[in-house]
Short mmCIF file of C-alpha atoms in Angstrom, two decimals:
data_model
loop_
_atom_site.label_atom_id
_atom_site.label_comp_id
_atom_site.label_asym_id
_atom_site.label_seq_id
_atom_site.Cartn_x
_atom_site.Cartn_y
_atom_site.Cartn_z
CA UNK A 49 0.05 0.19 0.29
CA UNK A 50 2.28 3.13 1.05
CA UNK A 51 5.29 2.52 -1.34
CA UNK A 52 7.40 4.51 0.36
CA UNK A 53 7.16 2.78 3.88
CA UNK A 54 6.99 5.94 6.06
CA UNK A 55 4.29 6.01 8.95
CA UNK A 56 1.22 7.48 8.43
CA UNK A 57 0.67 10.55 11.04
CA UNK A 58 -2.86 9.35 12.71
CA UNK A 59 -3.66 13.12 14.24
CA UNK A 60 -3.78 15.68 10.68
CA UNK A 61 -5.49 13.42 7.61
CA UNK A 62 -2.10 12.73 5.40
CA UNK A 63 -3.89 14.14 1.94
CA UNK A 64 -5.85 17.08 1.36
CA UNK A 65 -8.41 15.70 -1.40
CA UNK A 66 -9.57 12.52 -1.48
CA UNK A 67 -7.80 9.91 -4.20
CA UNK A 68 -10.35 10.57 -6.57
CA UNK A 69 -11.01 14.04 -6.28
CA UNK A 70 -7.35 14.73 -6.57
CA UNK A 71 -7.81 12.48 -9.61
CA UNK A 72 -10.54 13.99 -11.01
CA UNK A 73 -8.85 17.54 -11.16
CA UNK A 74 -5.56 16.23 -12.25
CA UNK A 75 -7.40 14.81 -15.04
CA UNK A 76 -9.42 17.84 -16.04
CA UNK A 77 -6.66 20.21 -15.22
CA UNK A 78 -4.64 18.20 -17.78
CA UNK A 79 -6.87 18.20 -19.95
CA UNK A 80 -7.74 22.06 -19.89
CA UNK A 81 -3.56 22.98 -20.04
CA UNK A 82 -4.00 21.02 -23.34
CA UNK A 83 -6.97 22.72 -24.74
CA UNK A 84 -4.83 26.09 -23.74
CA UNK A 85 -2.04 24.85 -25.53
CA UNK A 86 -3.88 24.65 -28.93
CA UNK A 87 -6.31 27.93 -28.52
CA UNK A 88 -3.73 29.75 -26.92
CA UNK A 89 -0.80 28.62 -29.67
CA UNK A 90 -2.93 27.91 -32.92
CA UNK A 91 -7.09 28.84 -31.90
CA UNK A 92 -7.19 32.31 -30.77
CA UNK A 93 -5.76 35.14 -33.45
CA UNK A 94 -2.73 37.07 -32.88
CA UNK A 95 -3.77 40.36 -31.68
CA UNK A 96 -4.33 43.84 -33.18
CA UNK A 97 -1.99 45.66 -32.06
CA UNK A 98 0.21 43.69 -29.91
CA UNK A 99 0.10 40.55 -32.45
CA UNK A 100 1.76 37.53 -31.85
CA UNK A 101 3.28 38.48 -28.66
CA UNK A 102 -0.31 38.42 -26.69
CA UNK A 103 -0.02 35.02 -26.94
CA UNK A 104 2.67 35.08 -23.89
CA UNK A 105 -0.63 36.65 -22.28
CA UNK A 106 -2.21 33.36 -21.86
CA UNK A 107 0.39 32.43 -19.64
CA UNK A 108 1.37 35.88 -17.85
CA UNK A 109 -2.15 36.18 -16.71
CA UNK A 110 -3.26 33.17 -15.14
CA UNK A 111 0.45 33.32 -13.61
CA UNK A 112 0.18 36.03 -12.01
CA UNK A 113 -3.77 35.75 -10.75
CA UNK A 114 -2.21 32.05 -9.46
CA UNK A 115 0.69 33.74 -7.71
CA UNK A 116 -1.68 36.27 -6.11
CA UNK A 117 -4.16 33.32 -4.79
CA UNK A 118 -1.27 31.06 -3.73
CA UNK A 119 -0.43 33.82 -1.53
CA UNK A 120 -3.82 34.39 -0.19
CA UNK A 121 -4.26 30.90 0.57
CA UNK A 122 -1.08 31.32 2.87
CA UNK A 123 -1.99 34.00 5.02
CA UNK A 124 -5.69 32.63 5.50
CA UNK A 125 -4.12 29.34 6.74
CA UNK A 126 -1.67 31.05 8.73
CA UNK A 127 -4.95 33.00 9.99
CA UNK A 128 -5.94 29.44 10.93
CA UNK A 129 -3.04 28.44 13.07
CA UNK A 130 -2.81 31.45 14.60
CA UNK A 131 -5.95 31.14 16.23
CA UNK A 132 -6.52 28.19 19.11
CA UNK A 133 -9.33 27.05 17.80
CA UNK A 134 -8.35 26.43 14.10
CA UNK A 135 -4.83 25.05 15.09
CA UNK A 136 -3.36 22.10 13.32
CA UNK A 137 -0.62 21.09 11.33
CA UNK A 138 -2.79 21.09 8.22
CA UNK A 139 -2.65 25.03 7.83
CA UNK A 140 1.04 25.01 8.50
CA UNK A 141 1.81 22.41 5.62
CA UNK A 142 -0.68 24.25 3.31
CA UNK A 143 0.44 27.63 4.04
CA UNK A 144 3.78 26.26 3.52
CA UNK A 145 2.96 24.82 -0.28
CA UNK A 146 0.85 27.35 -1.09
CA UNK A 147 3.75 29.75 -0.74
CA UNK A 148 5.98 27.64 -2.30
CA UNK A 149 3.44 27.27 -5.87
CA UNK A 150 3.27 31.16 -5.34
CA UNK A 151 6.61 32.03 -5.31
CA UNK A 152 6.85 29.39 -8.48
CA UNK A 153 4.59 31.30 -10.42
CA UNK A 154 5.53 34.68 -9.19
CA UNK A 155 8.69 34.09 -10.61
CA UNK A 156 6.88 32.36 -14.26
CA UNK A 157 5.18 35.31 -13.95
CA UNK A 158 8.05 38.15 -14.03
CA UNK A 159 9.95 36.02 -16.81
CA UNK A 160 6.96 35.39 -19.26
CA UNK A 161 5.82 39.47 -18.50
CA UNK A 162 9.53 40.62 -19.25
CA UNK A 163 9.49 38.47 -22.58
CA UNK A 164 6.44 39.92 -23.30
CA UNK A 165 7.25 43.41 -22.81
CA UNK A 166 10.38 43.27 -25.00
CA UNK A 167 8.17 43.45 -27.70
CA UNK A 168 5.26 45.68 -26.78
CA UNK A 169 6.79 47.82 -24.53
CA UNK A 170 10.27 48.15 -26.07
CA UNK A 171 11.58 47.25 -22.44
CA UNK A 172 12.38 43.80 -20.59
CA UNK A 173 11.41 45.56 -17.16
CA UNK A 174 9.41 48.54 -16.49
CA UNK A 175 9.25 50.55 -13.01
CA UNK A 176 5.44 50.27 -12.57
CA UNK A 177 3.82 49.71 -9.43
CA UNK A 178 2.54 46.15 -10.22
CA UNK A 179 5.93 44.76 -11.89
CA UNK A 180 7.64 46.22 -8.54
CA UNK A 181 5.22 44.79 -6.40
CA UNK A 182 5.40 41.58 -7.85
CA UNK A 183 9.14 41.21 -8.19
CA UNK A 184 8.81 42.51 -3.91
CA UNK A 185 6.64 39.43 -3.36
CA UNK A 186 8.94 37.06 -5.04
CA UNK A 187 11.61 38.05 -2.33
CA UNK A 188 9.66 38.60 0.45
CA UNK A 189 8.06 35.14 0.07
CA UNK A 190 11.57 33.76 -1.06
CA UNK A 191 12.59 34.87 2.38
CA UNK A 192 9.33 33.21 4.20
CA UNK A 193 10.50 30.08 2.75
CA UNK A 194 14.01 30.18 3.57
CA UNK A 195 12.76 30.51 7.32
CA UNK A 196 10.38 27.65 6.49
CA UNK A 197 13.28 25.43 6.17
CA UNK A 198 15.04 25.95 9.27
CA UNK A 199 13.66 23.17 11.64
CA UNK A 200 11.97 23.16 14.98
CA UNK A 201 9.54 22.20 17.56
CA UNK A 202 6.69 21.81 14.98
CA UNK A 203 4.43 24.55 17.21
CA UNK A 204 6.63 26.96 17.74
CA UNK A 205 8.65 26.82 14.08
CA UNK A 206 4.51 27.08 13.19
CA UNK A 207 3.76 30.01 14.70
CA UNK A 208 6.91 31.32 13.55
CA UNK A 209 6.15 30.55 9.89
CA UNK A 210 2.48 32.11 10.43
CA UNK A 211 3.76 35.07 12.25
CA UNK A 212 6.19 35.90 8.75
CA UNK A 213 3.59 34.73 6.10
CA UNK A 214 0.99 37.80 8.11
CA UNK A 215 4.09 40.62 8.21
CA UNK A 216 4.80 39.95 4.70
CA UNK A 217 0.98 39.59 3.15
CA UNK A 218 0.08 42.90 5.22
CA UNK A 219 3.37 44.60 3.24
CA UNK A 220 1.98 43.68 -0.36
CA UNK A 221 -0.57 46.46 -0.33
CA UNK A 222 1.59 48.63 1.27
CA UNK A 223 4.29 47.82 -1.30
CA UNK A 224 1.39 48.49 -4.56
CA UNK A 225 0.20 51.74 -2.97
CA UNK A 226 3.75 53.12 -2.81
CA UNK A 227 5.00 52.07 -6.08
CA UNK A 228 1.71 52.83 -7.76
CA UNK A 229 2.38 56.60 -5.98
CA UNK A 230 5.79 56.89 -7.93
CA UNK A 231 4.84 56.09 -11.08
CA UNK A 232 2.62 54.17 -13.32
CA UNK A 233 2.93 53.04 -16.79
CA UNK A 234 1.78 49.61 -16.93
CA UNK A 235 -2.10 49.28 -18.73
CA UNK A 236 -4.90 49.17 -16.23
CA UNK A 237 -6.22 45.05 -15.66
CA UNK A 238 -8.03 43.84 -18.64
CA UNK A 239 -9.96 41.00 -17.28
CA UNK A 240 -10.28 41.88 -13.54
CA UNK A 241 -11.06 45.14 -13.90
CA UNK A 242 -14.27 46.78 -11.03
CA UNK A 243 -16.60 46.49 -13.74
CA UNK A 244 -15.65 43.00 -14.64
CA UNK A 245 -15.85 43.23 -17.69
CA UNK A 246 -13.37 42.24 -20.07
CA UNK A 247 -12.02 44.34 -23.00
CA UNK A 248 -11.21 40.83 -25.16
CA UNK A 249 -13.69 39.23 -26.45
CA UNK A 250 -14.22 35.86 -28.51
CA UNK A 251 -11.87 33.45 -28.97
CA UNK A 252 -8.86 35.29 -27.02
CA UNK A 253 -11.32 35.96 -24.05
CA UNK A 254 -12.44 32.01 -24.11
CA UNK A 255 -8.74 31.50 -24.20
CA UNK A 256 -8.06 33.22 -21.23
CA UNK A 257 -10.35 32.33 -19.55
CA UNK A 258 -9.81 28.56 -19.69
CA UNK A 259 -6.00 29.28 -19.01
CA UNK A 260 -7.23 30.89 -15.55
CA UNK A 261 -9.16 27.80 -14.91
CA UNK A 262 -6.22 25.29 -16.02
CA UNK A 263 -3.98 27.71 -13.42
CA UNK A 264 -6.36 26.97 -10.51
CA UNK A 265 -7.22 23.48 -11.19
CA UNK A 266 -3.34 22.67 -11.53
CA UNK A 267 -2.96 24.52 -8.36
CA UNK A 268 -4.87 22.02 -6.46
CA UNK A 269 -3.54 19.69 -7.54
CA UNK A 270 0.08 20.33 -7.21
CA UNK A 271 -1.00 22.02 -3.74
CA UNK A 272 -2.40 18.49 -2.85
CA UNK A 273 1.15 17.17 -3.32
CA UNK A 274 3.27 19.34 -2.15
CA UNK A 275 1.15 18.84 1.48
CA UNK A 276 1.49 15.18 0.86
CA UNK A 277 5.34 15.51 0.51
CA UNK A 278 5.39 17.57 3.29
CA UNK A 279 3.48 14.82 5.51
CA UNK A 280 6.23 12.43 3.84
CA UNK A 281 9.08 14.03 4.95
CA UNK A 282 7.50 15.08 8.41
CA UNK A 283 7.62 11.31 8.81
CA UNK A 284 11.01 10.47 7.62
CA UNK A 285 12.66 13.78 9.44
CA UNK A 286 10.79 11.76 13.14
CA UNK A 287 11.86 8.10 11.74
CA UNK A 288 15.18 9.27 11.15
CA UNK A 289 15.49 10.96 14.60
CA UNK A 290 14.00 7.84 16.31
CA UNK A 291 16.76 5.65 14.81
CA UNK A 292 19.16 8.56 15.99
CA UNK A 293 17.85 8.05 19.33
CA UNK A 294 17.72 4.42 19.06
CA UNK A 295 21.49 4.06 18.46
CA UNK A 296 22.37 6.35 20.96
CA UNK A 297 20.81 4.81 23.69
CA UNK A 298 22.25 1.30 22.39
CA UNK A 299 25.92 2.14 22.66
CA UNK A 300 24.99 3.78 25.91
CA UNK A 301 23.66 -0.13 26.96
CA UNK A 302 26.63 -1.59 25.38
CA UNK A 303 29.12 1.04 27.31
CA UNK A 304 27.50 0.07 30.50
CA UNK A 305 27.27 -3.34 29.89
CA UNK A 306 30.99 -5.54 30.79
CA UNK B 68 4.43 48.19 36.65
CA UNK B 69 2.99 49.52 33.42
CA UNK B 70 3.68 48.80 30.12
CA UNK B 71 5.65 52.12 29.41
CA UNK B 72 7.75 51.43 32.22
CA UNK B 73 8.59 47.77 31.51
CA UNK B 74 9.59 49.38 27.76
CA UNK B 75 11.74 52.22 29.31
CA UNK B 76 13.22 49.58 31.89
CA UNK B 77 14.45 47.27 28.63
CA UNK B 78 15.29 50.24 26.30
CA UNK B 79 17.59 51.51 29.04
CA UNK B 80 19.17 48.31 29.44
CA UNK B 81 20.05 47.82 25.68
CA UNK B 82 21.20 51.01 25.63
CA UNK B 83 23.20 50.27 28.61
CA UNK B 84 24.82 47.34 26.58
CA UNK B 85 25.28 50.23 23.46
CA UNK B 86 27.17 52.80 25.89
CA UNK B 87 29.13 50.36 27.67
CA UNK B 88 30.82 47.88 24.65
CA UNK B 89 30.37 50.17 22.43
CA UNK B 90 29.38 48.18 19.28
CA UNK B 91 26.99 50.52 17.79
CA UNK B 92 29.69 53.45 17.72
CA UNK B 93 32.84 51.74 16.91
CA UNK B 94 31.46 49.52 14.36
CA UNK B 95 27.55 49.96 13.19
CA UNK B 96 28.49 53.87 13.24
CA UNK B 97 31.94 53.64 10.70
CA UNK B 98 30.53 50.50 8.96
CA UNK B 99 27.48 53.65 7.63
CA UNK B 100 30.22 56.12 7.50
CA UNK B 101 32.30 53.80 4.95
CA UNK B 102 29.36 52.64 2.95
CA UNK B 103 28.26 56.53 2.27
CA UNK B 104 32.05 56.73 0.90
CA UNK B 105 32.16 54.37 -0.97
CA UNK B 106 29.01 55.48 -3.00
CA UNK B 107 31.28 58.06 -3.42
CA UNK B 108 33.55 56.22 -4.97
CA UNK B 109 31.36 54.44 -7.47
CA UNK B 110 29.57 57.80 -8.58
CA UNK B 111 31.51 60.11 -9.83
CA UNK B 112 31.41 62.77 -7.11
CA UNK B 113 32.37 65.49 -9.47
CA UNK B 114 29.93 65.65 -11.88
CA UNK B 115 26.85 66.27 -9.28
CA UNK B 116 25.46 62.56 -9.28
CA UNK B 117 25.94 62.00 -5.54
CA UNK B 118 23.82 65.77 -4.43
CA UNK B 119 21.11 64.39 -7.06
CA UNK B 120 20.78 61.25 -5.51
CA UNK B 121 22.10 61.75 -2.32
CA UNK B 122 18.71 60.83 -0.81
CA UNK B 123 18.83 57.40 -1.32
CA UNK B 124 22.32 56.70 -0.99
CA UNK B 125 21.50 57.70 2.64
CA UNK B 126 18.89 55.63 2.93
CA UNK B 127 20.48 52.75 1.75
CA UNK B 128 23.21 53.42 4.29
CA UNK B 129 20.88 53.60 6.72
CA UNK B 130 19.13 49.90 5.99
CA UNK B 131 21.83 48.50 5.59
CA UNK B 132 23.34 49.73 9.28
CA UNK B 133 19.78 49.14 10.87
CA UNK B 134 20.30 45.26 9.69
CA UNK B 135 23.51 45.09 12.04
CA UNK B 136 21.81 47.41 14.68
CA UNK B 137 19.16 44.12 14.84
CA UNK B 138 21.65 41.51 14.65
CA UNK B 139 23.38 42.88 17.41
CA UNK B 140 20.12 43.74 19.56
CA UNK B 141 18.96 40.12 19.46
CA UNK B 142 22.82 38.81 19.82
CA UNK B 143 23.45 40.68 23.07
CA UNK B 144 20.12 38.45 24.25
CA UNK B 145 21.95 34.98 22.99
CA UNK B 146 24.63 35.72 25.48
CA UNK B 147 24.83 34.03 28.60
CA UNK B 148 20.90 32.61 28.40
CA UNK B 149 20.26 36.69 29.16
CA UNK B 150 16.95 35.89 26.58
CA UNK B 151 15.66 33.57 29.36
CA UNK B 152 16.84 35.79 31.90
CA UNK B 153 14.53 38.28 29.99
CA UNK B 154 11.70 35.93 30.08
CA UNK B 155 12.32 34.94 33.82
CA UNK B 156 11.73 38.85 34.97
CA UNK B 157 7.58 38.70 34.01
CA UNK B 158 7.81 41.46 31.50
CA UNK B 159 5.11 41.76 29.36
CA UNK B 160 6.54 40.82 25.66
CA UNK B 161 4.40 43.85 24.11
CA UNK B 162 6.60 45.74 26.69
CA UNK B 163 9.83 44.08 25.55
CA UNK B 164 9.24 44.87 21.79
CA UNK B 165 8.56 48.31 22.43
CA UNK B 166 11.56 48.85 24.71
CA UNK B 167 13.94 46.32 22.06
CA UNK B 168 12.83 48.78 19.21
CA UNK B 169 12.95 51.80 20.82
CA UNK B 170 16.51 51.16 21.57
CA UNK B 171 17.14 49.77 17.63
CA UNK B 172 15.40 53.21 17.03
CA UNK B 173 17.30 55.57 19.20
CA UNK B 174 20.44 54.18 17.55
CA UNK B 175 19.82 54.67 14.37
CA UNK B 176 18.33 57.98 14.92
CA UNK B 177 21.99 58.66 16.25
CA UNK B 178 23.32 57.07 13.51
CA UNK B 179 21.48 59.13 10.64
CA UNK B 180 22.43 62.11 12.36
CA UNK B 181 25.88 61.45 11.72
CA UNK B 182 25.47 59.96 8.27
CA UNK B 183 23.57 63.02 7.67
CA UNK B 184 26.39 65.09 8.07
CA UNK B 185 28.63 63.16 6.34
CA UNK B 186 26.18 63.77 3.04
CA UNK B 187 25.58 67.08 3.48
CA UNK B 188 29.46 67.28 3.33
CA UNK B 189 31.08 65.09 1.64
CA UNK B 190 28.23 65.27 -1.34
CA UNK B 191 27.72 68.65 -1.56
CA UNK B 192 23.91 68.51 -0.34
CA UNK B 193 21.82 71.94 0.82
CA UNK B 194 19.68 71.51 3.39
CA UNK B 195 15.80 72.81 2.53
CA UNK B 196 12.74 71.70 4.81
CA UNK B 197 14.57 70.93 8.12
CA UNK B 198 10.79 69.76 9.81
CA UNK B 199 10.05 67.51 6.55
CA UNK B 200 12.69 65.95 6.74
CA UNK B 201 13.02 65.54 10.74
CA UNK B 202 9.25 63.83 10.95
CA UNK B 203 10.35 61.75 7.78
CA UNK B 204 13.26 60.59 9.88
CA UNK B 205 11.56 59.98 12.72
CA UNK B 206 8.36 58.29 10.73
CA UNK B 207 10.59 55.97 8.84
CA UNK B 208 12.77 54.96 11.63
CA UNK B 209 10.24 54.10 13.90
CA UNK B 210 9.42 51.27 11.15
CA UNK B 211 12.86 50.14 10.64
CA UNK B 212 13.19 49.48 14.21
CA UNK B 213 9.53 47.70 14.71
CA UNK B 214 10.10 45.40 11.38
CA UNK B 215 13.30 44.85 12.04
CA UNK B 216 12.91 43.99 15.94
CA UNK B 217 9.70 41.89 14.80
CA UNK B 218 12.28 39.89 12.70
CA UNK B 219 15.09 40.22 14.66
CA UNK B 220 13.24 37.88 17.28
CA UNK B 221 11.74 35.59 14.41
CA UNK B 222 15.43 34.97 13.64
CA UNK B 223 16.97 35.07 17.24
CA UNK B 224 18.00 31.50 17.76
CA UNK B 225 18.13 30.39 14.46
CA UNK B 226 20.90 29.15 12.86
CA UNK B 227 21.25 30.99 9.73
CA UNK B 228 20.20 34.22 11.34
CA UNK B 229 22.51 36.10 10.06
CA UNK B 230 21.63 35.36 6.73
CA UNK B 231 18.52 35.33 6.82
CA UNK B 232 18.07 38.26 8.81
CA UNK B 233 18.69 40.67 5.67
CA UNK B 234 16.08 38.37 3.22
CA UNK B 235 13.25 38.82 5.38
CA UNK B 236 13.67 42.32 6.23
CA UNK B 237 14.76 44.61 3.16
CA UNK B 238 11.81 43.20 1.23
CA UNK B 239 9.55 44.21 3.61
CA UNK B 240 11.27 47.67 4.09
CA UNK B 241 11.15 48.55 0.48
CA UNK B 242 8.24 50.70 0.91
CA UNK B 243 9.96 52.83 3.88
CA UNK B 244 12.86 52.81 1.70
CA UNK B 245 10.87 54.34 -1.18
CA UNK B 246 8.65 56.51 1.02
CA UNK B 247 12.06 58.12 2.76
CA UNK B 248 13.61 58.75 0.12
CA UNK B 249 10.82 60.51 -1.70
CA UNK B 250 10.17 62.69 0.62
CA UNK B 251 13.36 63.87 1.49
CA UNK B 252 14.16 63.86 -2.21
CA UNK B 253 11.20 66.64 -2.07
CA UNK B 254 11.55 68.66 1.16
CA UNK B 255 15.66 69.06 -0.34
CA UNK B 256 14.24 70.29 -3.15
CA UNK B 257 12.40 72.84 -1.34
CA UNK B 258 8.96 71.51 -1.96
CA UNK B 259 7.37 69.75 1.17
CA UNK B 260 4.31 70.06 -0.12
CA UNK B 261 4.93 67.00 -2.19
CA UNK B 262 7.39 65.43 0.87
CA UNK B 263 3.75 65.17 3.12
CA UNK B 264 2.09 62.49 1.41
CA UNK B 265 5.16 60.20 2.02
CA UNK B 266 5.55 61.29 5.66
CA UNK B 267 1.86 60.14 6.19
CA UNK B 268 2.92 56.66 4.68
CA UNK B 269 5.83 56.59 6.45
CA UNK B 270 3.55 56.52 9.44
CA UNK B 271 1.40 54.92 8.80
CA UNK B 272 4.11 52.23 8.41
CA UNK B 273 5.48 52.35 11.35
CA UNK B 274 2.34 53.17 13.37
CA UNK B 275 1.24 49.45 11.63
CA UNK B 276 4.60 47.71 11.89
CA UNK B 277 4.68 48.44 15.59
CA UNK B 278 1.51 47.18 16.43
CA UNK B 279 1.67 43.78 14.92
CA UNK B 280 4.78 43.95 17.49
CA UNK B 281 3.05 44.69 19.83
CA UNK B 282 0.47 41.82 19.43
CA UNK B 283 2.43 39.34 18.26
CA UNK B 284 6.02 39.76 19.94
CA UNK B 285 5.11 38.29 22.77
CA UNK B 286 4.28 34.46 21.48
CA UNK B 287 7.56 34.55 19.30
CA UNK B 288 9.36 35.74 22.32
CA UNK B 289 7.71 32.89 25.26
CA UNK B 290 8.23 29.97 22.05
CA UNK B 291 10.55 27.83 21.89
#
């Protein structure tokens, strides 16, 4: 049953989603990603003004959405961990798993954005509010992940991680606001603008929506897998500790007996 | 004992340690001055670049020195289990936070005064709008000290804390760096009207992170 032969924790679930649900989400995500690749590369027409570079936005927009979603989930999970009534290692693992995905997708957002910016804006990088906020976000959570890697007694480390996540989260709107004041050049949000009416239409809009759905499902799937990995890592660390204790006490006993 | 009295005791303790050990005076302050000198080597002093970008350089030097001050503030507590002693003294966590960040802020203000004079003399900067500059510097210092103290206790006692602290603190302080630099630029350019929104932003940041510190420091301090 358990290929890695690692003891399962008994107090918390070993995975987030039931296997059936996970397989379903994974399958739909795969189909949606394939549809996105087909539509994004061939199905959708090139943009009137942006030409073929427009296709990069089918990756850029959902990545950015996922990054912000992931950091939001990290913040919520951190609050749930800090709140005594809902405190559980489940939330600590969810926070860590989500932040890791967030950092990956923030990185992807920045790279794809730069590739798009070069032909459209004429520059790889612009000192605009959303770009700078995203870059700061990347480093904020990179620091958070480094902090998480340092082991400690689970509850104390969990508290430390959760507070660090919230300190970072509170900073995000301040960073955004301050940079926006400083300068703004980025085009206004297209899909997620206040009126919620997309300015792009037809196949382009459809492709973008499929991209957002595909990435969100992918996020759920990866979140569950990363959570599972965290459970296995904890089991492994515990086993190694137990073995080390056994070896030491064994040595001590051997030393005492004549 | 009231919260403020406890905070003053902790701040007094930290400042007395610094006054006696002279680490802030003999190491952190000279480090800041060296950074200010290095900028002059990097950016040719004869072309007027330095005077134009002086506010930014000043605040970078302050932030880098602040990292050392924060590290020092918590290194002091690890020696001879001072941290346990302070915990056993039965002080409120919020008071310890306010005391430690107050001490760091006091050190930083002294540092800013000296570095400010250094920048004026070395970079040939003309000072205008002193009122705005002082208020902006006060607000930024509160923010830097509060954030630094929060992350300082988070990283205290962890291995790798020396390398972790800058990565944690500097991104969070991005708005402070931005706000303080803009406020100084506007103030020095004789346009204090433009500087006030930035000063307000700096105060919001400082009050917000001081609030988070007051709330969260206790549980981090009692931890492990």
